[in-house]
mmCIF file of C-alpha atoms and ligand atoms in Angstrom:
data_model
loop_
_atom_site.group_PDB
_atom_site.id
_atom_site.type_symbol
_atom_site.label_atom_id
_atom_site.label_comp_id
_atom_site.label_asym_id
_atom_site.label_seq_id
_atom_site.Cartn_x
_atom_site.Cartn_y
_atom_site.Cartn_z
ATOM 1 C CA MET I 1 -95.076 50.559 6.194
ATOM 2 C CA ASN I 2 -92.982 49.145 3.534
ATOM 3 C CA CYS I 3 -95.129 46.125 2.714
ATOM 4 C CA GLY I 4 -97.616 46.462 0.114
ATOM 5 C CA LEU I 5 -100.572 44.937 -0.711
ATOM 6 C CA LYS I 6 -99.390 42.165 -2.341
ATOM 7 C CA ASP I 7 -97.131 40.305 0.616
ATOM 8 C CA ALA I 8 -100.016 41.756 3.368
ATOM 9 C CA TRP I 9 -102.263 39.153 0.761
ATOM 10 C CA LYS I 10 -99.474 36.706 0.259
ATOM 11 C CA HIS I 11 -100.811 33.545 1.883
ATOM 12 C CA THR I 12 -104.355 34.522 0.050
ATOM 13 C CA PHE I 13 -104.239 35.593 -3.839
ATOM 14 C CA ARG I 14 -102.336 37.533 -5.973
ATOM 15 C CA VAL I 15 -103.154 40.814 -6.113
ATOM 16 C CA GLY I 16 -102.433 42.206 -9.715
ATOM 17 C CA THR I 17 -103.173 45.545 -11.709
ATOM 18 C CA ALA I 18 -103.712 46.156 -15.693
ATOM 19 C CA VAL I 19 -101.057 47.669 -17.514
ATOM 20 C CA GLY I 20 -100.731 49.439 -21.027
ATOM 21 C CA GLY I 21 -97.438 49.791 -22.430
ATOM 22 C CA ALA I 22 -97.443 53.332 -21.809
ATOM 23 C CA VAL I 23 -97.386 53.027 -18.087
ATOM 24 C CA LEU I 24 -95.100 51.003 -17.599
ATOM 25 C CA GLU I 25 -92.249 54.183 -18.536
ATOM 26 C CA HIS I 26 -93.861 56.317 -15.788
ATOM 27 C CA LYS I 27 -92.099 56.360 -12.332
ATOM 28 C CA GLU I 28 -94.877 56.668 -10.286
ATOM 29 C CA ALA I 29 -96.784 53.174 -11.780
ATOM 30 C CA ASP I 30 -93.485 51.491 -11.534
ATOM 31 C CA GLU I 31 -93.125 51.890 -7.928
ATOM 32 C CA ILE I 32 -96.639 50.955 -7.132
ATOM 33 C CA ILE I 33 -96.424 47.668 -9.805
ATOM 34 C CA THR I 34 -92.620 47.056 -7.567
ATOM 35 C CA ARG I 35 -94.717 47.696 -4.401
ATOM 36 C CA HIS I 36 -98.314 46.413 -4.655
ATOM 37 C CA PHE I 37 -98.395 43.948 -7.575
ATOM 38 C CA SER I 38 -97.703 40.118 -8.448
ATOM 39 C CA SER I 39 -99.628 40.041 -11.341
ATOM 40 C CA ILE I 40 -99.993 41.767 -14.412
ATOM 41 C CA THR I 41 -102.928 42.018 -17.249
ATOM 42 C CA PRO I 42 -101.845 43.402 -20.422
ATOM 43 C CA GLU I 43 -105.068 46.347 -20.758
ATOM 44 C CA ASN I 44 -105.354 45.778 -24.067
ATOM 45 C CA THR I 45 -101.850 44.632 -25.748
ATOM 46 C CA LEU I 46 -102.390 41.294 -26.277
ATOM 47 C CA LYS I 47 -106.171 40.714 -27.562
ATOM 48 C CA PHE I 48 -106.371 39.785 -31.294
ATOM 49 C CA GLY I 49 -106.384 42.629 -32.880
ATOM 50 C CA PRO I 50 -103.869 45.041 -31.025
ATOM 51 C CA ILE I 51 -100.927 42.117 -31.646
ATOM 52 C CA HIS I 52 -101.727 40.841 -34.960
ATOM 53 C CA PRO I 53 -103.236 42.801 -36.927
ATOM 54 C CA GLU I 54 -102.726 41.497 -40.305
ATOM 55 C CA GLU I 55 -102.642 37.865 -40.982
ATOM 56 C CA ASN I 56 -98.751 38.447 -41.657
ATOM 57 C CA ARG I 57 -97.501 40.514 -39.093
ATOM 58 C CA TRP I 58 -97.881 41.024 -35.890
ATOM 59 C CA ASP I 59 -96.969 43.982 -33.289
ATOM 60 C CA TRP I 60 -95.201 42.597 -30.586
ATOM 61 C CA LYS I 61 -93.056 45.793 -29.798
ATOM 62 C CA GLU I 62 -95.458 46.646 -26.618
ATOM 63 C CA MET I 63 -96.212 43.151 -25.509
ATOM 64 C CA ASP I 64 -92.123 42.435 -25.289
ATOM 65 C CA SER I 65 -91.756 45.071 -23.182
ATOM 66 C CA ILE I 66 -94.822 44.291 -21.066
ATOM 67 C CA ALA I 67 -93.223 40.768 -20.757
ATOM 68 C CA GLY I 68 -89.637 41.895 -20.288
ATOM 69 C CA TYR I 69 -90.617 43.989 -17.277
ATOM 70 C CA ALA I 70 -93.025 41.326 -15.627
ATOM 71 C CA ARG I 71 -89.632 38.989 -16.041
ATOM 72 C CA GLN I 72 -87.427 41.334 -14.805
ATOM 73 C CA LYS I 73 -89.007 42.402 -11.637
ATOM 74 C CA GLY I 74 -90.536 38.672 -11.073
ATOM 75 C CA VAL I 75 -94.184 38.811 -11.505
ATOM 76 C CA VAL I 76 -96.928 37.007 -13.540
ATOM 77 C CA LEU I 77 -99.080 37.875 -16.432
ATOM 78 C CA ARG I 78 -102.594 37.119 -17.321
ATOM 79 C CA GLY I 79 -102.829 36.120 -20.875
ATOM 80 C CA HIS I 80 -105.735 38.762 -22.141
ATOM 81 C CA THR I 81 -107.700 37.745 -24.232
ATOM 82 C CA LEU I 82 -107.834 35.412 -27.044
ATOM 83 C CA VAL I 83 -111.391 34.617 -28.373
ATOM 84 C CA TRP I 84 -113.688 37.771 -27.519
ATOM 85 C CA HIS I 85 -115.972 39.932 -30.157
ATOM 86 C CA ASN I 86 -114.189 43.185 -29.854
ATOM 87 C CA GLN I 87 -110.743 44.117 -30.777
ATOM 88 C CA THR I 88 -110.339 41.247 -33.319
ATOM 89 C CA PRO I 89 -109.240 42.413 -36.302
ATOM 90 C CA SER I 90 -111.152 42.409 -40.032
ATOM 91 C CA TRP I 91 -108.959 40.112 -41.604
ATOM 92 C CA LEU I 92 -109.834 37.131 -39.082
ATOM 93 C CA PHE I 93 -113.168 36.880 -40.741
ATOM 94 C CA ARG I 94 -112.198 36.910 -43.908
ATOM 95 C CA SER I 95 -111.038 34.786 -46.330
ATOM 96 C CA GLY I 96 -107.987 35.866 -48.295
ATOM 97 C CA SER I 97 -108.025 39.703 -49.549
ATOM 98 C CA GLY I 98 -111.735 38.827 -50.675
ATOM 99 C CA ASP I 99 -114.981 39.934 -48.682
ATOM 100 C CA GLU I 100 -115.809 36.360 -48.234
ATOM 101 C CA PRO I 101 -116.231 35.357 -45.031
ATOM 102 C CA VAL I 102 -113.908 32.656 -43.913
ATOM 103 C CA SER I 103 -114.633 28.814 -43.419
ATOM 104 C CA LYS I 104 -115.016 27.204 -40.315
ATOM 105 C CA ASN I 105 -111.840 25.299 -40.971
ATOM 106 C CA GLN I 106 -110.207 28.776 -41.871
ATOM 107 C CA LEU I 107 -110.750 29.917 -38.827
ATOM 108 C CA PHE I 108 -109.871 27.115 -36.464
ATOM 109 C CA LYS I 109 -106.474 27.245 -38.265
ATOM 110 C CA ARG I 110 -105.725 30.706 -37.745
ATOM 111 C CA LEU I 111 -106.612 30.569 -33.904
ATOM 112 C CA GLU I 112 -104.448 27.399 -33.665
ATOM 113 C CA ASP I 113 -101.623 29.698 -35.351
ATOM 114 C CA HIS I 114 -102.376 32.545 -33.549
ATOM 115 C CA ILE I 115 -102.131 30.205 -30.089
ATOM 116 C CA ALA I 116 -99.294 28.972 -31.082
ATOM 117 C CA ALA I 117 -96.989 32.518 -32.011
ATOM 118 C CA LEU I 118 -98.172 33.658 -28.605
ATOM 119 C CA THR I 119 -97.388 30.775 -26.095
ATOM 120 C CA GLU I 120 -94.456 30.252 -28.219
ATOM 121 C CA ARG I 121 -92.716 33.788 -27.041
ATOM 122 C CA TYR I 122 -94.725 34.256 -23.965
ATOM 123 C CA ASN I 123 -95.318 30.457 -21.934
ATOM 124 C CA ASP I 124 -92.731 31.068 -19.337
ATOM 125 C CA VAL I 125 -94.557 34.658 -17.707
ATOM 126 C CA VAL I 126 -98.276 33.580 -18.743
ATOM 127 C CA TYR I 127 -99.560 31.709 -15.620
ATOM 128 C CA ALA I 128 -103.430 32.172 -16.850
ATOM 129 C CA TRP I 129 -104.981 32.450 -19.818
ATOM 130 C CA ASP I 130 -108.571 34.432 -20.625
ATOM 131 C CA VAL I 131 -109.533 31.713 -23.570
ATOM 132 C CA LEU I 132 -112.548 32.992 -23.739
ATOM 133 C CA ASN I 133 -114.032 36.248 -22.740
ATOM 134 C CA GLU I 134 -117.648 37.443 -22.640
ATOM 135 C CA VAL I 135 -118.839 34.751 -25.148
ATOM 136 C CA ILE I 136 -122.808 34.180 -23.055
ATOM 137 C CA ASP I 137 -125.222 36.634 -23.866
ATOM 138 C CA VAL I 138 -128.503 35.673 -22.039
ATOM 139 C CA GLU I 139 -130.588 38.093 -23.809
ATOM 140 C CA LYS I 140 -130.052 38.342 -27.060
ATOM 141 C CA GLY I 141 -127.857 35.278 -27.687
ATOM 142 C CA ASP I 142 -128.197 31.944 -29.274
ATOM 143 C CA ASN I 143 -129.025 29.427 -27.085
ATOM 144 C CA GLY I 144 -127.089 31.307 -24.484
ATOM 145 C CA PHE I 145 -124.074 32.312 -26.888
ATOM 146 C CA ARG I 146 -123.349 36.166 -27.885
ATOM 147 C CA LEU I 147 -124.040 36.380 -32.012
ATOM 148 C CA SER I 148 -120.193 37.081 -32.703
ATOM 149 C CA SER I 149 -118.460 36.525 -35.923
ATOM 150 C CA TRP I 150 -116.304 33.618 -33.945
ATOM 151 C CA TYR I 151 -119.752 32.129 -32.565
ATOM 152 C CA LYS I 152 -121.494 32.291 -36.295
ATOM 153 C CA ILE I 153 -118.554 30.945 -38.381
ATOM 154 C CA GLY I 154 -117.200 28.420 -35.906
ATOM 155 C CA GLY I 155 -119.929 27.472 -33.696
ATOM 156 C CA ARG I 156 -119.701 25.963 -29.610
ATOM 157 C CA GLU I 157 -117.153 23.956 -31.477
ATOM 158 C CA ILE I 158 -115.135 26.717 -31.668
ATOM 159 C CA TYR I 159 -115.125 27.710 -27.868
ATOM 160 C CA GLU I 160 -113.682 23.959 -27.313
ATOM 161 C CA PHE I 161 -111.443 23.961 -29.471
ATOM 162 C CA ALA I 162 -109.310 27.237 -27.868
ATOM 163 C CA PHE I 163 -109.333 25.486 -24.726
ATOM 164 C CA LYS I 164 -107.489 22.330 -26.105
ATOM 165 C CA CYS I 165 -105.644 24.036 -28.453
ATOM 166 C CA MET I 166 -104.201 26.419 -25.426
ATOM 167 C CA ARG I 167 -103.842 23.202 -23.156
ATOM 168 C CA GLN I 168 -101.742 21.496 -25.965
ATOM 169 C CA ALA I 169 -99.547 24.782 -26.732
ATOM 170 C CA SER I 170 -99.298 25.420 -22.772
ATOM 171 C CA PRO I 171 -99.446 22.650 -20.647
ATOM 172 C CA THR I 172 -98.905 23.953 -17.196
ATOM 173 C CA ALA I 173 -101.020 27.543 -17.438
ATOM 174 C CA LYS I 174 -104.479 27.851 -15.597
ATOM 175 C CA LEU I 175 -107.035 28.245 -18.528
ATOM 176 C CA PHE I 176 -109.842 30.920 -17.647
ATOM 177 C CA TYR I 177 -113.688 31.765 -19.199
ATOM 178 C CA ASN I 178 -113.992 35.467 -18.044
ATOM 179 C CA ASP I 179 -117.178 37.635 -18.033
ATOM 180 C CA TYR I 180 -118.963 40.156 -16.439
ATOM 181 C CA ASN I 181 -122.334 40.308 -14.835
ATOM 182 C CA ILE I 182 -122.035 36.843 -14.446
ATOM 183 C CA GLU I 183 -122.078 37.136 -10.329
ATOM 184 C CA GLU I 184 -125.315 36.724 -10.043
ATOM 185 C CA GLY I 185 -128.559 36.440 -12.146
ATOM 186 C CA GLU I 186 -129.138 34.301 -15.524
ATOM 187 C CA LYS I 187 -126.362 35.455 -16.829
ATOM 188 C CA MET I 188 -124.754 33.057 -13.711
ATOM 189 C CA GLU I 189 -127.115 30.432 -14.212
ATOM 190 C CA ALA I 190 -126.257 30.454 -18.085
ATOM 191 C CA THR I 191 -122.145 30.490 -17.149
ATOM 192 C CA VAL I 192 -122.081 27.874 -14.435
ATOM 193 C CA ARG I 193 -124.293 25.637 -17.028
ATOM 194 C CA PHE I 194 -121.722 26.202 -20.010
ATOM 195 C CA LEU I 195 -118.389 25.738 -17.891
ATOM 196 C CA SER I 196 -120.081 22.443 -16.542
ATOM 197 C CA GLU I 197 -120.568 21.109 -19.801
ATOM 198 C CA LEU I 198 -117.217 21.723 -20.582
ATOM 199 C CA LEU I 199 -116.039 19.807 -17.528
ATOM 200 C CA ASP I 200 -118.333 17.042 -18.497
ATOM 201 C CA SER I 201 -117.180 16.454 -22.125
ATOM 202 C CA GLY I 202 -113.153 16.949 -20.556
ATOM 203 C CA ILE I 203 -112.161 20.000 -21.688
ATOM 204 C CA PRO I 204 -109.753 21.576 -20.031
ATOM 205 C CA VAL I 205 -111.070 24.391 -18.376
ATOM 206 C CA GLN I 206 -109.638 25.361 -14.473
ATOM 207 C CA GLY I 207 -110.904 28.706 -13.607
ATOM 208 C CA VAL I 208 -113.950 31.563 -14.127
ATOM 209 C CA GLY I 209 -112.388 35.298 -14.092
ATOM 210 C CA ILE I 210 -115.468 37.546 -12.826
ATOM 211 C CA GLN I 211 -114.694 40.875 -14.482
ATOM 212 C CA GLY I 212 -116.383 43.075 -11.262
ATOM 213 C CA HIS I 213 -116.907 45.892 -13.039
ATOM 214 C CA TRP I 214 -118.322 47.088 -9.871
ATOM 215 C CA TYR I 215 -119.784 50.746 -8.578
ATOM 216 C CA TYR I 216 -120.097 51.918 -5.024
ATOM 217 C CA ASN I 217 -123.008 50.291 -3.514
ATOM 218 C CA PHE I 218 -122.411 47.405 -5.678
ATOM 219 C CA PRO I 219 -121.945 44.112 -5.107
ATOM 220 C CA PRO I 220 -123.544 43.248 -1.676
ATOM 221 C CA GLU I 221 -121.112 40.574 0.312
ATOM 222 C CA GLU I 222 -123.886 37.858 -0.318
ATOM 223 C CA THR I 223 -123.235 38.067 -3.901
ATOM 224 C CA LEU I 224 -120.140 37.513 -3.973
ATOM 225 C CA ARG I 225 -120.047 34.898 -1.646
ATOM 226 C CA THR I 226 -123.060 33.090 -3.468
ATOM 227 C CA SER I 227 -121.001 33.374 -6.837
ATOM 228 C CA ILE I 228 -117.485 31.988 -5.366
ATOM 229 C CA GLU I 229 -119.576 29.198 -3.565
ATOM 230 C CA ARG I 230 -120.933 28.923 -7.004
ATOM 231 C CA TYR I 231 -117.987 28.874 -9.126
ATOM 232 C CA SER I 232 -115.645 26.791 -7.043
ATOM 233 C CA ALA I 233 -118.274 24.014 -6.455
ATOM 234 C CA LEU I 234 -117.645 23.497 -10.241
ATOM 235 C CA GLY I 235 -113.816 22.889 -8.577
ATOM 236 C CA LEU I 236 -112.911 26.131 -10.557
ATOM 237 C CA ASP I 237 -109.938 28.923 -9.334
ATOM 238 C CA VAL I 238 -112.053 31.763 -9.617
ATOM 239 C CA GLU I 239 -110.180 35.057 -10.329
ATOM 240 C CA PHE I 240 -111.420 38.826 -9.892
ATOM 241 C CA THR I 241 -109.664 40.019 -13.093
ATOM 242 C CA GLU I 242 -111.194 43.428 -14.117
ATOM 243 C CA VAL I 243 -112.029 44.861 -10.881
ATOM 244 C CA ASP I 244 -112.825 48.624 -10.564
ATOM 245 C CA ILE I 245 -115.480 50.185 -8.318
ATOM 246 C CA SER I 246 -117.254 53.151 -10.012
ATOM 247 C CA ALA I 247 -118.154 56.917 -8.130
ATOM 248 C CA TYR I 248 -121.433 56.238 -10.413
ATOM 249 C CA GLU I 249 -124.027 53.649 -10.472
ATOM 250 C CA PHE I 250 -123.887 51.962 -13.783
ATOM 251 C CA ASN I 251 -127.124 53.161 -15.273
ATOM 252 C CA ASP I 252 -127.032 56.642 -13.668
ATOM 253 C CA ARG I 253 -126.946 58.741 -16.511
ATOM 254 C CA ARG I 254 -127.094 62.408 -14.943
ATOM 255 C CA ASP I 255 -126.795 65.866 -17.028
ATOM 256 C CA LYS I 256 -123.361 66.620 -17.605
ATOM 257 C CA ALA I 257 -123.594 69.462 -15.331
ATOM 258 C CA ASP I 258 -123.965 67.337 -12.531
ATOM 259 C CA TYR I 259 -121.272 65.174 -13.156
ATOM 260 C CA TYR I 260 -118.876 65.007 -10.281
ATOM 261 C CA THR I 261 -115.682 67.365 -10.043
ATOM 262 C CA SER I 262 -114.015 65.136 -7.686
ATOM 263 C CA ILE I 263 -114.612 62.262 -5.958
ATOM 264 C CA PRO I 264 -117.039 62.961 -2.977
ATOM 265 C CA GLU I 265 -116.004 61.446 0.731
ATOM 266 C CA GLN I 266 -119.291 59.333 1.014
ATOM 267 C CA ILE I 267 -118.466 57.967 -2.148
ATOM 268 C CA LEU I 268 -115.406 57.363 -1.920
ATOM 269 C CA ARG I 269 -116.289 55.531 1.256
ATOM 270 C CA GLN I 270 -118.754 53.370 0.404
ATOM 271 C CA GLN I 271 -115.577 52.284 -2.627
ATOM 272 C CA ALA I 272 -113.240 51.809 0.180
ATOM 273 C CA GLN I 273 -116.197 49.694 2.154
ATOM 274 C CA ARG I 274 -116.364 47.663 -1.134
ATOM 275 C CA TYR I 275 -112.716 47.156 -2.231
ATOM 276 C CA LYS I 276 -112.570 45.533 1.813
ATOM 277 C CA GLU I 277 -115.516 43.366 1.554
ATOM 278 C CA LEU I 278 -113.926 42.201 -1.405
ATOM 279 C CA PHE I 279 -110.389 41.166 -0.156
ATOM 280 C CA LEU I 280 -111.931 40.092 2.956
ATOM 281 C CA ILE I 281 -114.396 37.596 1.531
ATOM 282 C CA ALA I 282 -112.312 36.010 -1.341
ATOM 283 C CA ALA I 283 -109.802 35.338 1.714
ATOM 284 C CA ASN I 284 -112.314 32.757 2.721
ATOM 285 C CA TYR I 285 -112.251 30.832 -0.208
ATOM 286 C CA PRO I 286 -109.421 28.861 -1.298
ATOM 287 C CA ALA I 287 -110.691 28.874 -4.875
ATOM 288 C CA VAL I 288 -110.016 32.277 -5.333
ATOM 289 C CA LYS I 289 -106.067 32.963 -6.752
ATOM 290 C CA ASN I 290 -106.137 36.300 -7.835
ATOM 291 C CA ILE I 291 -108.098 39.956 -7.600
ATOM 292 C CA THR I 292 -106.754 42.247 -10.285
ATOM 293 C CA ILE I 293 -107.683 45.937 -10.191
ATOM 294 C CA TRP I 294 -108.431 47.205 -13.678
ATOM 295 C CA GLY I 295 -105.506 49.867 -13.453
ATOM 296 C CA ILE I 296 -103.122 51.512 -11.532
ATOM 297 C CA ALA I 297 -103.931 54.778 -10.729
ATOM 298 C CA ASP I 298 -107.461 57.239 -11.151
ATOM 299 C CA ASN I 299 -105.447 59.272 -13.822
ATOM 300 C CA HIS I 300 -105.918 56.270 -16.398
ATOM 301 C CA THR I 301 -109.096 54.613 -16.621
ATOM 302 C CA TRP I 302 -111.373 53.196 -19.694
ATOM 303 C CA LEU I 303 -113.969 54.546 -16.977
ATOM 304 C CA ASP I 304 -113.758 58.216 -17.856
ATOM 305 C CA ASN I 305 -115.105 57.010 -21.386
ATOM 306 C CA PHE I 306 -117.672 54.155 -20.424
ATOM 307 C CA PRO I 307 -120.530 54.043 -19.913
ATOM 308 C CA VAL I 308 -120.700 57.741 -20.569
ATOM 309 C CA ALA I 309 -117.718 59.559 -22.720
ATOM 310 C CA GLY I 310 -115.650 61.667 -21.445
ATOM 311 C CA ARG I 311 -117.503 61.255 -17.744
ATOM 312 C CA LYS I 312 -114.187 61.223 -15.255
ATOM 313 C CA ASN I 313 -114.358 58.828 -13.118
ATOM 314 C CA TRP I 314 -112.003 57.742 -10.108
ATOM 315 C CA PRO I 315 -112.544 53.882 -9.621
ATOM 316 C CA LEU I 316 -109.094 52.814 -8.677
ATOM 317 C CA LEU I 317 -106.906 51.850 -5.436
ATOM 318 C CA PHE I 318 -104.367 55.296 -6.212
ATOM 319 C CA ASP I 319 -105.715 58.643 -7.174
ATOM 320 C CA GLU I 320 -104.965 60.790 -9.595
ATOM 321 C CA THR I 321 -101.429 61.954 -8.549
ATOM 322 C CA TYR I 322 -100.455 58.497 -7.814
ATOM 323 C CA GLN I 323 -100.919 59.111 -3.923
ATOM 324 C CA ALA I 324 -102.513 55.911 -1.869
ATOM 325 C CA LYS I 325 -106.381 56.146 -1.326
ATOM 326 C CA GLU I 326 -106.861 55.753 2.533
ATOM 327 C CA VAL I 327 -108.343 52.515 1.272
ATOM 328 C CA VAL I 328 -104.901 51.085 0.711
ATOM 329 C CA SER I 329 -103.314 50.728 3.853
ATOM 330 C CA THR I 330 -106.596 49.195 5.149
ATOM 331 C CA LEU I 331 -106.551 46.334 3.036
ATOM 332 C CA ILE I 332 -102.480 46.201 3.501
ATOM 333 C CA GLU I 333 -103.372 45.910 7.380
ATOM 334 C CA THR I 334 -106.473 43.428 6.883
ATOM 335 C CA GLY I 335 -104.418 41.081 5.195
ATOM 336 C CA LEU I 336 -101.410 41.299 7.577
ATOM 337 C CA ASN I 337 -104.294 40.582 10.612
ATOM 338 C CA LEU I 338 -105.477 37.902 8.477
ATOM 339 C CA SER I 339 -101.476 36.385 7.968
ATOM 340 C CA ASP I 340 -101.214 36.506 11.686
HETATM 341 C C1 LIG Y 401 -114.022 44.404 -21.150
HETATM 342 C C2 LIG Y 401 -112.681 43.455 -21.580
HETATM 343 C C3 LIG Y 401 -111.288 44.061 -21.084
HETATM 344 C C4 LIG Y 401 -111.251 45.877 -21.189
HETATM 345 C C5 LIG Y 401 -112.767 45.910 -20.676
HETATM 346 C C6 LIG Y 401 -112.573 47.785 -20.706
HETATM 347 O O1 LIG Y 401 -113.909 43.834 -19.547
HETATM 348 O O2 LIG Y 401 -112.884 42.066 -20.712
HETATM 349 O O3 LIG Y 401 -110.561 44.356 -21.711
HETATM 350 O O4 LIG Y 401 -111.789 46.063 -22.313
HETATM 351 O O5 LIG Y 401 -113.887 45.351 -20.983
HETATM 352 O O6 LIG Y 401 -111.640 48.317 -20.694
#
């Protein structure tokens, strides 16, 4: 069958993948993207630190090549990400070359300049921006907000400013709030509250990105349904932006001697079931516009080093040799049957 994931599901949502610049040079990766994916998220390249390492220095090379690839293939990009507490350059929060913290005004200005440069270069291919990433922290935060340098210096206003500024610089892209563990519990409630408040104050937020770093026996179907319903009730688009299904439960810190050496059959089946449920449930909700898998094949996944460094994992749809797992043809058939 020549039909790929993106065509099998095109009547419902886009199917995307995350890539690093080097990945695109692999023939197998290129073939998989060409056949299966209609959206690409730069895994690290577009983050503040990698692309803007010094105040007056930009590192455009890798991002230009990803954007060029997207244009050539006719796929769209998710712009990931602007305001995040990780992978930010040290100059950003310092004033000049000194050790003094940057002033609030200066931080706003730096963010504005950063947005202007990125949008000027990539507006034509970026259809959605993760304007904020992971700013909510219901455990250790202040009023529910993570105590990052962004927040300590810019306060909540910088979050609102980021959306407004991005709206001006990129009038047509969809603007997203993106985070993990926001599909249930207190963190979902805090996120719904935050997004409703933004909407009530006229802040141009249009979507919520549920990252989806899950595992073989999580999440249950009900969790997926409820979260989509809660966010779409606000009038927001919902995207699953960083899906990978780990072979280990998050809190599994077994002894090294017991690490799997390959993915056990039983886990592989459960993983396939999680993927299938996700696609099927998402297809019931018009608000869901994209499911992005956080990588192409199991030879390159951040889960090899998280939450346990050096523990091999197999969370993606293609195996370590770029062969499609069985779930890929299941997903294609399921999507095609639904479109009949
Ligand atoms: C978070 C970020 C992603 C990525 C993952 C780990 O989810 O949003 O960009 O860094 O962590 O790969």
